[in-house]
Amino acid sequence: MTSKIGFIGLGIMGRPMALNLKKAGHALWVHGRRAATMAPLVEAGATSCASPKEVAQNADIVFICVSDTPDVEQVILGENGLVHGVRPGSAVVDMSTISPTATRTFAAALKARGADMLDAPVSGGEVGAINATLSIMVGGGPAAFARARPYFEAMGKNIVHVGDHGAGQVAKACNQVVVAVTIEAVSEALTFARRNGVDPAKVREALMGGFAGSKILEVHGKRMLDRDFRPGFKARLHQKDLKIVIDAAHQLGLAMPGAALVAQHLNALMGSGDGELDSAAIVKVIERMSGAEK
Amino acid sequence: MTSKIGFIGLGIMGRPMALNLKKAGHALWVHGRRAATMAPLVEAGATSCASPKEVAQNADIVFICVSDTPDVEQVILGENGLVHGVRPGSAVVDMSTISPTATRTFAAALKARGADMLDAPVSGGEVGAINATLSIMVGGGPAAFARARPYFEAMGKNIVHVGDHGAGQVAKACNQVVVAVTIEAVSEALTFARRNGVDPAKVREALMGGFAGSKILEVHGKRMLDRDFRPGFKARLHQKDLKIVIDAAHQLGLAMPGAALVAQHLNALMGSGDGELDSAAIVKVIERMSGAEK
């Protein structure tokens, strides 16, 4: 069945995700802040729109994939934002990684216009977006989830309905905490090995497959050994994601000492001009700190 | 080929490891500080000895599996220790988890008596010891490694020759750092989910298989959700292992802020009388800290 789909935000992640929806045979209305980002979609048969409002006026379900909370706020609530064009009975699916609290506010504003919202942040990076193998963590009502599911299946693989509004963002926040703190763990371990005169590649080999085994030891551990810090996922964006977590923990009155520690190491990467590197570059902070950079 | 093997230390780990060597058809001389620990081995056909010295006088290769650095020191250098009975051309394999620096000292003392030493700490717990599926991380010379390899294969699966004397202990230290800091990561993430009113079981499900996926998320994450803190691996022993790391880092002048943080949380578990629980109980420290214990 052909659906009328909107897609706002056509960056590194959004572009291939929108293209996968187009490939699945849907009619597509798109908007990107920089007009040039719309060109590959228009070539593929999508219709370009001047604003989120115009997208909402044409589509039954609108996907958003932008960078941060203020960007989503602009897309939904701003001048010519979705709320000004959204039709009753339509749905808005935010696939950006943003604040769970702000997400609940946006859902309420859309509800007041008769539109359902889902938060559905993703994990898996550009490669996952291109290959439609993203993990998608979804918050919102069950009816909206059922409605959006076929579109999620055109973009990802591991699709989990975590809970109500904001729950997808909470799961993504947890994901970013686990990834960051595990990178810290591997960084300290491999630096400890090297400073003891032991081959860190041998140590990684000995640790894989046991209780210390993880996707991070496998992928990011390899990047550290190869000194290959091309992203992957940029430290700058990981810093932004951990700020969301630390801010939420502040509001909740919840101490997250490990996450807070690694957030500081991401700050250090930004300060040393390494924000565009993969967040595996946390190992450089650990090395530098004790004068041991390779 | 039947070999003359010694085994010293017949606790939770040592007993099944020694039994697996016996099953492989070797002649076995054993010693345990508590005489009762020798009974199951004697039943299986091993010869009990009054001291490490007596073991050394009978065996061509002697395995040690005790708790901590001072225990190994006592076994090797103490009154009636191995050095007093060890025969030139024999080998001593220490499978305990102890200090890499002390290991090098013990290797030198044995070398002076014409005996080779390997450090070969293990990972995989009691279940791995019973099923002969331990990971074994080995330090020492290549000839000694080749000689010991068939016996390692009777006790474990992933057997890696990491480097020279102490390298096995360094790898094990790295293993314990990665495990501890990853437990911290999962503890903070699942507590964050719960405090946000989101089902932590759903979050774990959403995170498995992605970049946040790890053996710890799988096994220890499950223990946290089930509130099942039966060991597994006791917090008390994990605390001991991280002390080895923190002491070595102190000697090296290497900052390991993540490992140091989690060492504090293991201290807290000891203080609250939870040292006999599995180290997944770190989640209780995170919860208590902010008044959120389940």
Coordinates of C-alpha atoms in Angstrom, one line a residue:
Chain A
M1 CA 0.0 0.0 0.0
T2 CA 1.3 3.4 -0.9
S3 CA 1.3 5.9 2.0
K4 CA 1.7 9.6 2.1
I5 CA 4.9 10.1 4.1
G6 CA 6.7 13.2 5.2
F7 CA 10.4 13.3 6.1
I8 CA 12.1 16.3 7.7
G9 CA 15.9 16.3 8.3
L10 CA 18.0 14.9 5.4
G11 CA 21.4 14.7 6.9
I12 CA 23.8 11.7 7.2
M13 CA 21.2 9.6 8.9
G14 CA 17.9 11.1 7.6
R15 CA 18.8 10.9 3.9
P16 CA 19.3 7.2 3.7
M17 CA 16.4 6.5 6.0
A18 CA 14.1 8.6 3.8
L19 CA 15.5 6.8 0.7
N20 CA 14.6 3.5 2.2
L21 CA 11.0 4.6 2.7
K22 CA 10.9 5.8 -0.9
K23 CA 12.3 2.4 -2.0
A24 CA 9.5 0.7 -0.1
G25 CA 7.1 2.4 -2.6
H26 CA 5.7 5.3 -0.6
A27 CA 4.9 8.8 -1.8
L28 CA 7.3 11.2 -0.1
W29 CA 7.2 14.9 0.9
V30 CA 10.5 16.2 2.3
H31 CA 12.1 19.2 3.9
G32 CA 15.6 20.0 4.8
R33 CA 16.9 23.3 6.3
R34 CA 19.6 23.4 3.6
A35 CA 17.8 23.1 0.3
A36 CA 20.7 21.1 -1.2
T37 CA 20.0 18.2 1.1
M38 CA 16.7 17.7 -0.7
A39 CA 18.2 17.1 -4.1
P40 CA 18.9 13.4 -3.8
L41 CA 15.4 12.8 -2.6
V42 CA 13.8 14.8 -5.3
E43 CA 15.8 12.9 -7.9
A44 CA 14.4 9.7 -6.3
G45 CA 10.9 11.1 -6.9
A46 CA 10.1 12.9 -3.6
T47 CA 8.4 16.3 -3.5
S48 CA 10.4 19.1 -1.8
C49 CA 8.6 21.4 0.6
A50 CA 9.5 24.9 1.9
S51 CA 8.6 24.2 5.5
P52 CA 7.6 21.5 8.0
K53 CA 4.1 23.0 7.9
E54 CA 3.9 22.3 4.2
V55 CA 5.1 18.7 4.8
A56 CA 2.4 18.2 7.4
Q57 CA -0.3 19.5 5.1
N58 CA 0.5 16.7 2.6
A59 CA 1.4 13.7 4.6
D60 CA -0.4 11.2 6.9
I61 CA 2.7 10.4 8.8
V62 CA 5.7 12.6 9.2
F63 CA 9.2 11.5 10.3
I64 CA 11.7 13.8 11.8
C65 CA 15.5 13.1 12.0
V66 CA 17.4 16.2 13.1
S67 CA 20.3 16.8 15.6
D68 CA 19.1 18.1 19.0
T69 CA 16.2 19.2 21.2
P70 CA 16.1 22.8 19.9
D71 CA 16.0 21.5 16.3
V72 CA 13.0 19.3 17.0
E73 CA 11.3 22.2 18.9
Q74 CA 11.8 24.4 15.8
V75 CA 10.4 21.7 13.4
I76 CA 7.3 21.0 15.6
L77 CA 6.5 24.3 17.4
G78 CA 8.4 26.9 15.4
E79 CA 7.1 29.4 12.8
N80 CA 5.9 27.2 9.9
G81 CA 6.3 24.2 12.2
L82 CA 4.4 21.0 12.0
V83 CA 1.7 22.1 14.5
H84 CA 0.6 24.7 12.1
G85 CA -0.2 22.2 9.3
V86 CA -0.7 18.9 11.0
R87 CA -4.0 17.2 10.2
P88 CA -6.2 15.5 12.9
G89 CA -5.6 11.8 12.8
S90 CA -2.1 12.0 11.4
A91 CA 1.1 11.0 13.2
V92 CA 4.5 12.5 13.9
V93 CA 7.5 10.2 14.5
D94 CA 10.6 11.8 15.9
M95 CA 13.7 9.7 15.2
S96 CA 16.2 12.3 16.5
T97 CA 18.0 11.7 19.8
I98 CA 16.7 14.4 22.2
S99 CA 15.5 15.0 25.8
P100 CA 12.8 12.6 27.1
T101 CA 11.1 15.5 29.0
A102 CA 10.9 17.8 26.0
T103 CA 9.6 14.8 24.0
R104 CA 6.6 14.6 26.4
T105 CA 5.9 18.4 25.9
F106 CA 6.0 18.0 22.1
A107 CA 3.6 15.0 22.2
A108 CA 1.2 17.1 24.3
A109 CA 1.3 20.0 21.8
L110 CA 0.6 17.6 18.9
K111 CA -2.1 15.8 20.8
A112 CA -3.9 19.2 21.2
R113 CA -4.0 19.3 17.4
G114 CA -5.4 15.8 17.1
A115 CA -2.1 14.2 16.0
D116 CA -0.3 11.3 17.6
M117 CA 3.4 11.3 18.4
L118 CA 6.1 8.6 18.7
D119 CA 9.7 9.1 19.8
A120 CA 11.8 6.6 17.9
P121 CA 15.5 7.3 18.2
V122 CA 17.9 4.9 16.5
S123 CA 21.2 3.2 17.0
G124 CA 23.4 1.7 14.3
G125 CA 25.0 4.7 12.6
E126 CA 25.2 5.7 8.9
V127 CA 25.9 2.1 7.9
G128 CA 22.7 0.9 9.7
A129 CA 20.7 3.7 8.1
I130 CA 21.9 2.8 4.6
N131 CA 21.4 -0.9 5.1
A132 CA 18.1 -0.6 6.9
T133 CA 19.6 -2.4 9.9
L134 CA 19.0 0.3 12.5
S135 CA 17.9 -0.5 16.1
I136 CA 14.8 1.6 16.8
M137 CA 13.6 2.3 20.3
V138 CA 10.0 3.5 20.4
G139 CA 8.0 5.5 23.0
G140 CA 4.3 6.3 22.6
G141 CA 0.9 4.7 22.4
P142 CA 0.4 1.1 21.1
A143 CA -2.0 2.2 18.2
A144 CA 0.5 4.7 16.9
F145 CA 3.3 2.1 17.2
A146 CA 1.3 -0.5 15.2
R147 CA 0.6 2.2 12.6
A148 CA 4.3 3.1 12.3
R149 CA 5.7 -0.4 12.5
P150 CA 5.7 -1.1 8.7
Y151 CA 7.7 2.1 8.1
F152 CA 10.2 1.2 10.9
E153 CA 10.6 -2.2 9.2
A154 CA 11.7 -0.4 6.0
M155 CA 14.5 1.4 8.0
G156 CA 15.6 -1.0 10.8
K157 CA 15.8 -4.5 12.3
N158 CA 15.6 -4.6 16.1
I159 CA 12.4 -2.6 16.7
V160 CA 11.3 -2.4 20.4
H161 CA 8.2 -0.6 21.8
V162 CA 9.8 0.4 25.1
G163 CA 6.8 2.3 26.7
D164 CA 4.9 5.5 26.7
H165 CA 6.0 9.0 25.3
G166 CA 9.7 9.5 26.1
A167 CA 10.5 5.9 26.7
G168 CA 12.3 5.5 23.4
Q169 CA 14.5 8.5 24.3
V170 CA 15.1 7.0 27.7
A171 CA 16.2 3.7 26.1
K172 CA 18.5 5.7 23.7
A173 CA 20.0 7.6 26.6
C174 CA 20.7 4.2 28.3
N175 CA 22.3 3.0 25.1
Q176 CA 24.6 6.0 24.9
V177 CA 25.6 5.6 28.6
V178 CA 26.4 2.0 28.2
V179 CA 28.4 2.6 25.0
A180 CA 30.3 5.6 26.4
V181 CA 31.2 3.9 29.7
T182 CA 32.2 0.6 28.0
I183 CA 34.5 2.7 25.7
E184 CA 36.0 4.1 28.9
A185 CA 36.5 0.5 30.2
V186 CA 38.2 -0.7 27.1
S187 CA 40.4 2.5 26.9
E188 CA 41.7 2.1 30.4
A189 CA 42.3 -1.6 30.0
L190 CA 44.2 -1.4 26.8
T191 CA 46.3 1.6 28.1
F192 CA 47.0 -0.4 31.3
A193 CA 48.3 -3.3 29.1
R194 CA 50.5 -1.0 27.0
R195 CA 52.0 0.8 30.0
N196 CA 52.8 -2.6 31.4
G197 CA 54.7 -3.5 28.3
V198 CA 52.1 -6.0 27.2
D199 CA 50.7 -6.2 23.6
P200 CA 47.1 -4.7 23.8
A201 CA 46.1 -6.7 20.7
K202 CA 46.9 -9.9 22.6
V203 CA 44.9 -8.7 25.6
R204 CA 41.9 -7.9 23.4
E205 CA 42.2 -11.3 21.9
A206 CA 42.3 -13.0 25.3
L207 CA 39.3 -11.0 26.5
M208 CA 37.0 -11.5 23.5
G209 CA 34.4 -14.2 24.0
G210 CA 34.7 -14.1 27.8
F211 CA 32.8 -12.0 30.3
A212 CA 34.7 -8.9 29.2
G213 CA 33.4 -9.5 25.6
S214 CA 31.3 -6.8 24.0
K215 CA 30.6 -5.1 20.7
I216 CA 32.6 -2.2 21.9
L217 CA 35.7 -4.4 22.7
E218 CA 35.3 -5.8 19.2
V219 CA 34.7 -2.7 17.2
H220 CA 36.0 0.3 19.2
G221 CA 38.8 -1.8 20.7
K222 CA 40.0 -2.5 17.2
R223 CA 39.8 1.2 16.3
M224 CA 42.0 2.0 19.3
L225 CA 44.6 -0.6 18.3
D226 CA 44.6 0.6 14.7
R227 CA 44.6 4.2 15.8
D228 CA 41.7 4.6 13.3
F229 CA 39.4 7.3 14.8
R230 CA 37.4 8.0 11.6
P231 CA 33.7 8.1 12.7
G232 CA 31.6 5.9 13.2
F233 CA 29.9 8.1 15.7
K234 CA 31.4 11.5 16.4
A235 CA 32.6 12.4 19.9
R236 CA 30.8 15.7 19.4
L237 CA 27.4 14.0 19.1
H238 CA 28.2 11.5 21.9
Q239 CA 29.0 14.6 24.1
K240 CA 25.6 16.0 23.2
D241 CA 23.8 12.8 24.0
L242 CA 25.5 12.4 27.4
K243 CA 24.5 16.0 28.2
I244 CA 20.9 15.0 27.7
V245 CA 21.5 12.1 30.2
I246 CA 23.3 14.3 32.7
D247 CA 20.6 17.0 32.5
A248 CA 17.9 14.4 33.0
A249 CA 19.8 12.9 36.0
H250 CA 20.1 16.4 37.4
Q251 CA 16.3 16.8 37.2
L252 CA 15.6 13.4 38.7
G253 CA 18.1 13.7 41.5
L254 CA 20.0 10.6 40.3
A255 CA 23.7 10.2 40.7
M256 CA 25.3 8.6 37.6
P257 CA 29.0 8.8 38.5
G258 CA 30.3 6.7 35.6
A259 CA 28.3 8.5 32.9
A260 CA 29.4 11.9 34.5
L261 CA 33.1 10.8 34.4
V262 CA 32.9 9.9 30.7
A263 CA 31.0 13.0 29.9
Q264 CA 34.1 14.9 31.2
H265 CA 36.4 12.9 29.0
L266 CA 34.1 13.8 26.0
N267 CA 34.4 17.4 27.1
A268 CA 38.2 16.9 27.0
L269 CA 38.1 15.6 23.5
M270 CA 36.1 18.7 22.4
G271 CA 38.7 20.9 24.1
S272 CA 41.6 19.2 22.3
G273 CA 39.9 19.7 18.9
D274 CA 39.0 16.0 18.5
G275 CA 35.3 16.4 18.5
E276 CA 35.0 15.1 14.9
L277 CA 36.7 11.9 15.7
D278 CA 34.9 8.7 16.6
S279 CA 34.2 8.5 20.4
A280 CA 36.7 5.6 20.5
A281 CA 39.2 8.5 20.7
I282 CA 38.3 8.6 24.5
V283 CA 41.4 6.4 24.7
K284 CA 43.5 9.4 23.7
V285 CA 42.2 11.3 26.8
I286 CA 43.2 8.4 29.0
E287 CA 46.7 8.2 27.4
R288 CA 47.3 12.0 27.4
M289 CA 46.2 12.3 31.0
S290 CA 49.2 10.3 32.2
G291 CA 51.6 11.4 29.4
A292 CA 51.2 8.1 27.6
E293 CA 49.7 9.0 24.3
K294 CA 50.9 6.7 21.6
Chain B
M1 CA 51.2 -39.8 28.0
T2 CA 50.9 -39.9 31.7
S3 CA 52.6 -36.9 33.4
K4 CA 53.5 -36.3 37.0
I5 CA 51.5 -33.3 38.0
G6 CA 51.2 -31.3 41.2
F7 CA 48.2 -29.2 42.1
I8 CA 48.2 -26.8 45.1
G9 CA 45.0 -25.0 46.1
L10 CA 41.8 -27.1 46.0
G11 CA 39.1 -24.5 46.5
I12 CA 36.0 -23.7 44.4
M13 CA 38.2 -23.2 41.3
G14 CA 41.2 -25.4 42.0
R15 CA 39.3 -28.6 42.8
P16 CA 37.4 -29.0 39.5
M17 CA 40.5 -27.9 37.6
A18 CA 42.6 -30.6 39.3
L19 CA 39.9 -33.2 38.7
N20 CA 39.9 -32.3 35.0
L21 CA 43.7 -33.0 34.9
K22 CA 43.1 -36.3 36.7
K23 CA 40.4 -37.2 34.2
A24 CA 42.9 -36.6 31.4
G25 CA 44.8 -39.5 32.8
H26 CA 47.7 -37.9 34.7
A27 CA 49.3 -38.9 38.0
L28 CA 48.5 -36.2 40.6
W29 CA 50.1 -35.0 43.8
V30 CA 48.0 -32.4 45.6
H31 CA 48.1 -30.1 48.6
G32 CA 45.5 -27.9 50.2
R33 CA 45.9 -25.8 53.3
R34 CA 42.7 -27.3 54.7
A35 CA 43.3 -31.1 54.6
A36 CA 39.6 -31.7 54.0
T37 CA 39.9 -30.1 50.5
M38 CA 42.2 -32.9 49.4
A39 CA 39.6 -35.7 50.1
P40 CA 37.7 -35.5 46.8
L41 CA 41.0 -35.6 44.9
V42 CA 42.4 -38.5 46.9
E43 CA 39.2 -40.4 46.2
A44 CA 39.8 -39.8 42.5
G45 CA 43.3 -41.4 42.9
A46 CA 45.5 -38.4 43.7
T47 CA 48.2 -38.5 46.4
S48 CA 47.9 -36.0 49.2
C49 CA 51.0 -34.1 50.3
A50 CA 51.8 -32.3 53.6
S51 CA 53.4 -29.3 51.9
P52 CA 54.1 -27.5 48.6
K53 CA 57.7 -28.7 49.0
E54 CA 56.5 -32.3 49.0
V55 CA 54.4 -31.7 45.9
A56 CA 57.4 -30.2 44.1
Q57 CA 59.6 -33.2 45.0
N58 CA 57.2 -35.6 43.2
A59 CA 55.9 -33.6 40.2
D60 CA 57.4 -32.4 36.9
I61 CA 54.9 -29.6 36.6
V62 CA 53.1 -27.9 39.5
F63 CA 49.9 -25.9 39.2
I64 CA 48.9 -23.3 41.8
C65 CA 45.3 -22.0 42.3
V66 CA 45.0 -19.9 45.4
S67 CA 43.4 -16.6 46.4
D68 CA 45.8 -13.7 46.5
T69 CA 49.4 -12.5 46.2
P70 CA 50.5 -13.4 49.8
D71 CA 49.0 -16.9 49.3
V72 CA 51.1 -17.5 46.2
E73 CA 54.1 -16.1 48.0
Q74 CA 53.6 -18.5 50.9
V75 CA 53.2 -21.5 48.5
I76 CA 56.4 -20.6 46.5
L77 CA 58.7 -18.9 48.9
G78 CA 57.4 -19.9 52.4
E79 CA 58.7 -22.5 54.8
N80 CA 58.2 -25.8 53.0
G81 CA 57.4 -23.8 49.9
L82 CA 58.0 -25.0 46.3
V83 CA 61.5 -23.4 46.0
H84 CA 62.7 -25.9 48.7
G85 CA 61.6 -28.9 46.7
V86 CA 61.4 -27.9 43.1
R87 CA 63.6 -29.9 40.7
P88 CA 65.7 -28.4 37.9
G89 CA 63.9 -28.6 34.6
S90 CA 60.5 -28.7 36.2
A91 CA 57.8 -26.0 35.7
V92 CA 55.5 -24.0 38.0
V93 CA 52.2 -22.6 36.6
D94 CA 50.4 -20.1 38.8
M95 CA 46.7 -19.9 37.8
S96 CA 45.7 -17.5 40.7
T97 CA 44.9 -13.9 40.0
I98 CA 47.7 -11.8 41.6
S99 CA 50.0 -8.9 41.1
P100 CA 52.0 -8.8 37.8
T101 CA 55.0 -7.3 39.7
A102 CA 55.1 -10.0 42.3
T103 CA 54.7 -12.6 39.6
R104 CA 58.0 -11.4 38.0
T105 CA 59.7 -11.8 41.4
F106 CA 58.4 -15.3 41.9
A107 CA 59.5 -16.3 38.4
A108 CA 63.0 -15.0 39.1
A109 CA 63.2 -17.0 42.4
L110 CA 62.1 -20.2 40.6
K111 CA 64.5 -19.5 37.7
A112 CA 67.4 -19.4 40.3
R113 CA 66.4 -23.0 41.2
G114 CA 66.3 -24.1 37.5
A115 CA 62.5 -24.1 37.3
D116 CA 60.4 -22.3 34.7
M117 CA 57.3 -20.3 35.7
L118 CA 54.1 -19.4 33.9
D119 CA 51.4 -17.0 35.1
A120 CA 48.1 -18.3 33.8
P121 CA 45.1 -16.7 35.5
V122 CA 41.7 -17.8 34.3
S123 CA 38.3 -16.3 33.7
G124 CA 34.9 -18.2 33.5
G125 CA 34.1 -18.9 37.1
E126 CA 33.2 -22.2 38.8
V127 CA 31.1 -23.3 35.9
G128 CA 34.0 -22.8 33.5
A129 CA 36.3 -24.7 35.8
I130 CA 33.9 -27.7 36.0
N131 CA 33.1 -27.8 32.3
A132 CA 36.8 -27.2 31.3
T133 CA 35.7 -24.0 29.4
L134 CA 37.9 -21.5 31.2
S135 CA 39.7 -18.7 29.4
I136 CA 43.4 -18.9 30.2
M137 CA 45.7 -15.9 29.9
V138 CA 49.3 -16.9 29.9
G139 CA 52.6 -15.1 30.6
G140 CA 56.1 -16.6 30.4
G141 CA 58.5 -18.1 27.9
P142 CA 57.3 -19.9 24.7
A143 CA 59.0 -23.2 25.6
A144 CA 57.2 -23.4 29.0
F145 CA 53.9 -22.4 27.3
A146 CA 54.3 -25.2 24.7
R147 CA 55.0 -27.6 27.5
A148 CA 52.0 -26.5 29.6
R149 CA 49.5 -26.2 26.7
P150 CA 48.1 -29.8 26.8
Y151 CA 47.3 -29.4 30.4
F152 CA 45.6 -26.0 29.8
E153 CA 43.5 -27.7 27.1
A154 CA 42.3 -30.2 29.8
M155 CA 41.0 -27.2 31.8
G156 CA 40.0 -24.5 29.3
K157 CA 39.0 -23.4 25.8
N158 CA 40.3 -19.9 24.9
I159 CA 44.0 -20.2 25.7
V160 CA 46.1 -17.1 24.8
H161 CA 49.9 -16.7 25.2
V162 CA 49.8 -13.0 26.0
G163 CA 53.5 -12.3 26.5
D164 CA 56.4 -12.7 29.0
H165 CA 56.3 -13.2 32.8
G166 CA 53.4 -11.2 34.3
A167 CA 51.6 -10.7 30.9
G168 CA 48.9 -13.2 31.9
Q169 CA 48.3 -11.3 35.1
V170 CA 48.1 -8.0 33.2
A171 CA 45.5 -9.4 30.8
K172 CA 43.5 -10.7 33.7
A173 CA 43.7 -7.3 35.4
C174 CA 42.4 -5.8 32.1
N175 CA 39.6 -8.4 32.1
Q176 CA 38.5 -7.5 35.6
V177 CA 38.6 -3.7 34.8
V178 CA 36.4 -4.2 31.7
V179 CA 34.0 -6.4 33.5
A180 CA 33.7 -4.1 36.5
V181 CA 33.3 -0.9 34.5
T182 CA 30.8 -2.5 32.2
I183 CA 28.8 -3.6 35.2
E184 CA 28.8 0.0 36.4
A185 CA 27.6 1.1 32.9
V186 CA 24.7 -1.3 32.9
S187 CA 23.9 -0.5 36.5
E188 CA 23.6 3.2 35.8
A189 CA 21.6 2.7 32.6
L190 CA 19.0 0.3 34.1
T191 CA 18.6 2.6 37.2
F192 CA 18.2 5.6 34.9
A193 CA 15.4 3.8 33.0
R194 CA 13.6 2.7 36.2
R195 CA 13.8 6.3 37.7
N196 CA 12.3 7.6 34.5
G197 CA 9.4 5.2 34.9
V198 CA 10.6 3.0 32.0
D199 CA 10.7 -0.8 32.2
P200 CA 14.4 -1.7 32.5
A201 CA 13.7 -5.1 31.0
K202 CA 12.4 -3.5 27.8
V203 CA 15.5 -1.2 27.7
R204 CA 17.9 -4.2 28.1
E205 CA 16.0 -5.9 25.2
A206 CA 16.3 -2.8 23.0
L207 CA 20.0 -2.5 23.7
M208 CA 21.0 -6.2 23.2
G209 CA 22.5 -6.9 19.8
G210 CA 23.4 -3.2 19.2
F211 CA 26.6 -1.4 20.1
A212 CA 25.6 -1.5 23.7
G213 CA 25.5 -5.3 23.6
S214 CA 27.9 -7.2 25.9
K215 CA 28.1 -10.4 27.8
I216 CA 27.7 -8.3 31.0
L217 CA 24.4 -6.7 29.7
E218 CA 23.2 -10.2 28.9
V219 CA 24.2 -12.0 32.1
H220 CA 24.7 -9.4 34.8
G221 CA 21.9 -7.2 33.4
K222 CA 19.6 -10.2 33.8
R223 CA 20.8 -10.7 37.4
M224 CA 20.0 -7.0 38.1
L225 CA 16.5 -7.3 36.7
D226 CA 15.8 -10.6 38.5
R227 CA 17.4 -9.2 41.8
D228 CA 19.4 -12.5 41.8
F229 CA 22.8 -11.7 43.2
R230 CA 23.9 -15.2 44.0
P231 CA 27.5 -15.5 42.8
G232 CA 28.8 -16.0 40.0
F233 CA 31.8 -14.0 41.0
K234 CA 31.8 -12.5 44.5
A235 CA 32.1 -8.7 44.9
R236 CA 34.8 -9.4 47.6
L237 CA 37.0 -11.1 45.0
H238 CA 36.4 -8.4 42.4
Q239 CA 37.3 -5.8 45.0
K240 CA 40.6 -7.7 45.6
D241 CA 41.3 -7.9 41.8
L242 CA 40.7 -4.2 41.3
K243 CA 43.0 -3.4 44.2
I244 CA 45.7 -5.3 42.3
V245 CA 45.0 -3.0 39.3
I246 CA 44.8 0.2 41.3
D247 CA 48.1 -0.6 43.1
A248 CA 49.8 -1.4 39.7
A249 CA 48.4 1.9 38.3
H250 CA 49.8 3.7 41.3
Q251 CA 53.3 2.2 40.7
L252 CA 53.1 3.0 36.9
G253 CA 51.8 6.6 37.4
L254 CA 48.8 5.8 35.3
A255 CA 45.4 7.4 36.0
M256 CA 42.5 4.9 35.6
P257 CA 39.5 7.0 36.7
G258 CA 36.8 4.6 35.7
A259 CA 38.4 1.6 37.4
A260 CA 39.1 3.7 40.5
L261 CA 35.4 4.8 40.6
V262 CA 34.1 1.2 40.4
A263 CA 36.7 0.1 43.0
Q264 CA 35.0 2.6 45.4
H265 CA 31.6 1.1 44.6
L266 CA 33.0 -2.4 45.4
N267 CA 34.3 -0.9 48.7
A268 CA 30.8 0.3 49.4
L269 CA 29.4 -3.2 48.8
M270 CA 31.9 -4.5 51.3
G271 CA 30.9 -1.8 53.8
S272 CA 27.2 -2.7 53.4
G273 CA 27.9 -6.4 54.1
D274 CA 27.2 -7.4 50.5
G275 CA 30.7 -8.7 49.7
E276 CA 29.5 -12.3 49.3
L277 CA 27.0 -11.2 46.6
D278 CA 27.8 -11.3 42.8
S279 CA 29.5 -8.1 41.7
A280 CA 26.3 -7.4 39.7
A281 CA 25.2 -6.0 43.1
I282 CA 27.1 -2.8 42.1
V283 CA 23.6 -1.8 40.9
K284 CA 22.5 -1.7 44.6
V285 CA 25.2 0.9 45.3
I286 CA 24.0 3.1 42.4
E287 CA 20.4 2.7 43.6
R288 CA 21.1 3.4 47.3
M289 CA 23.3 6.4 46.5
S290 CA 20.2 8.3 45.3
G291 CA 17.7 6.6 47.6
A292 CA 16.3 4.5 44.8
E293 CA 17.0 1.0 45.9
K294 CA 14.3 -1.3 44.6

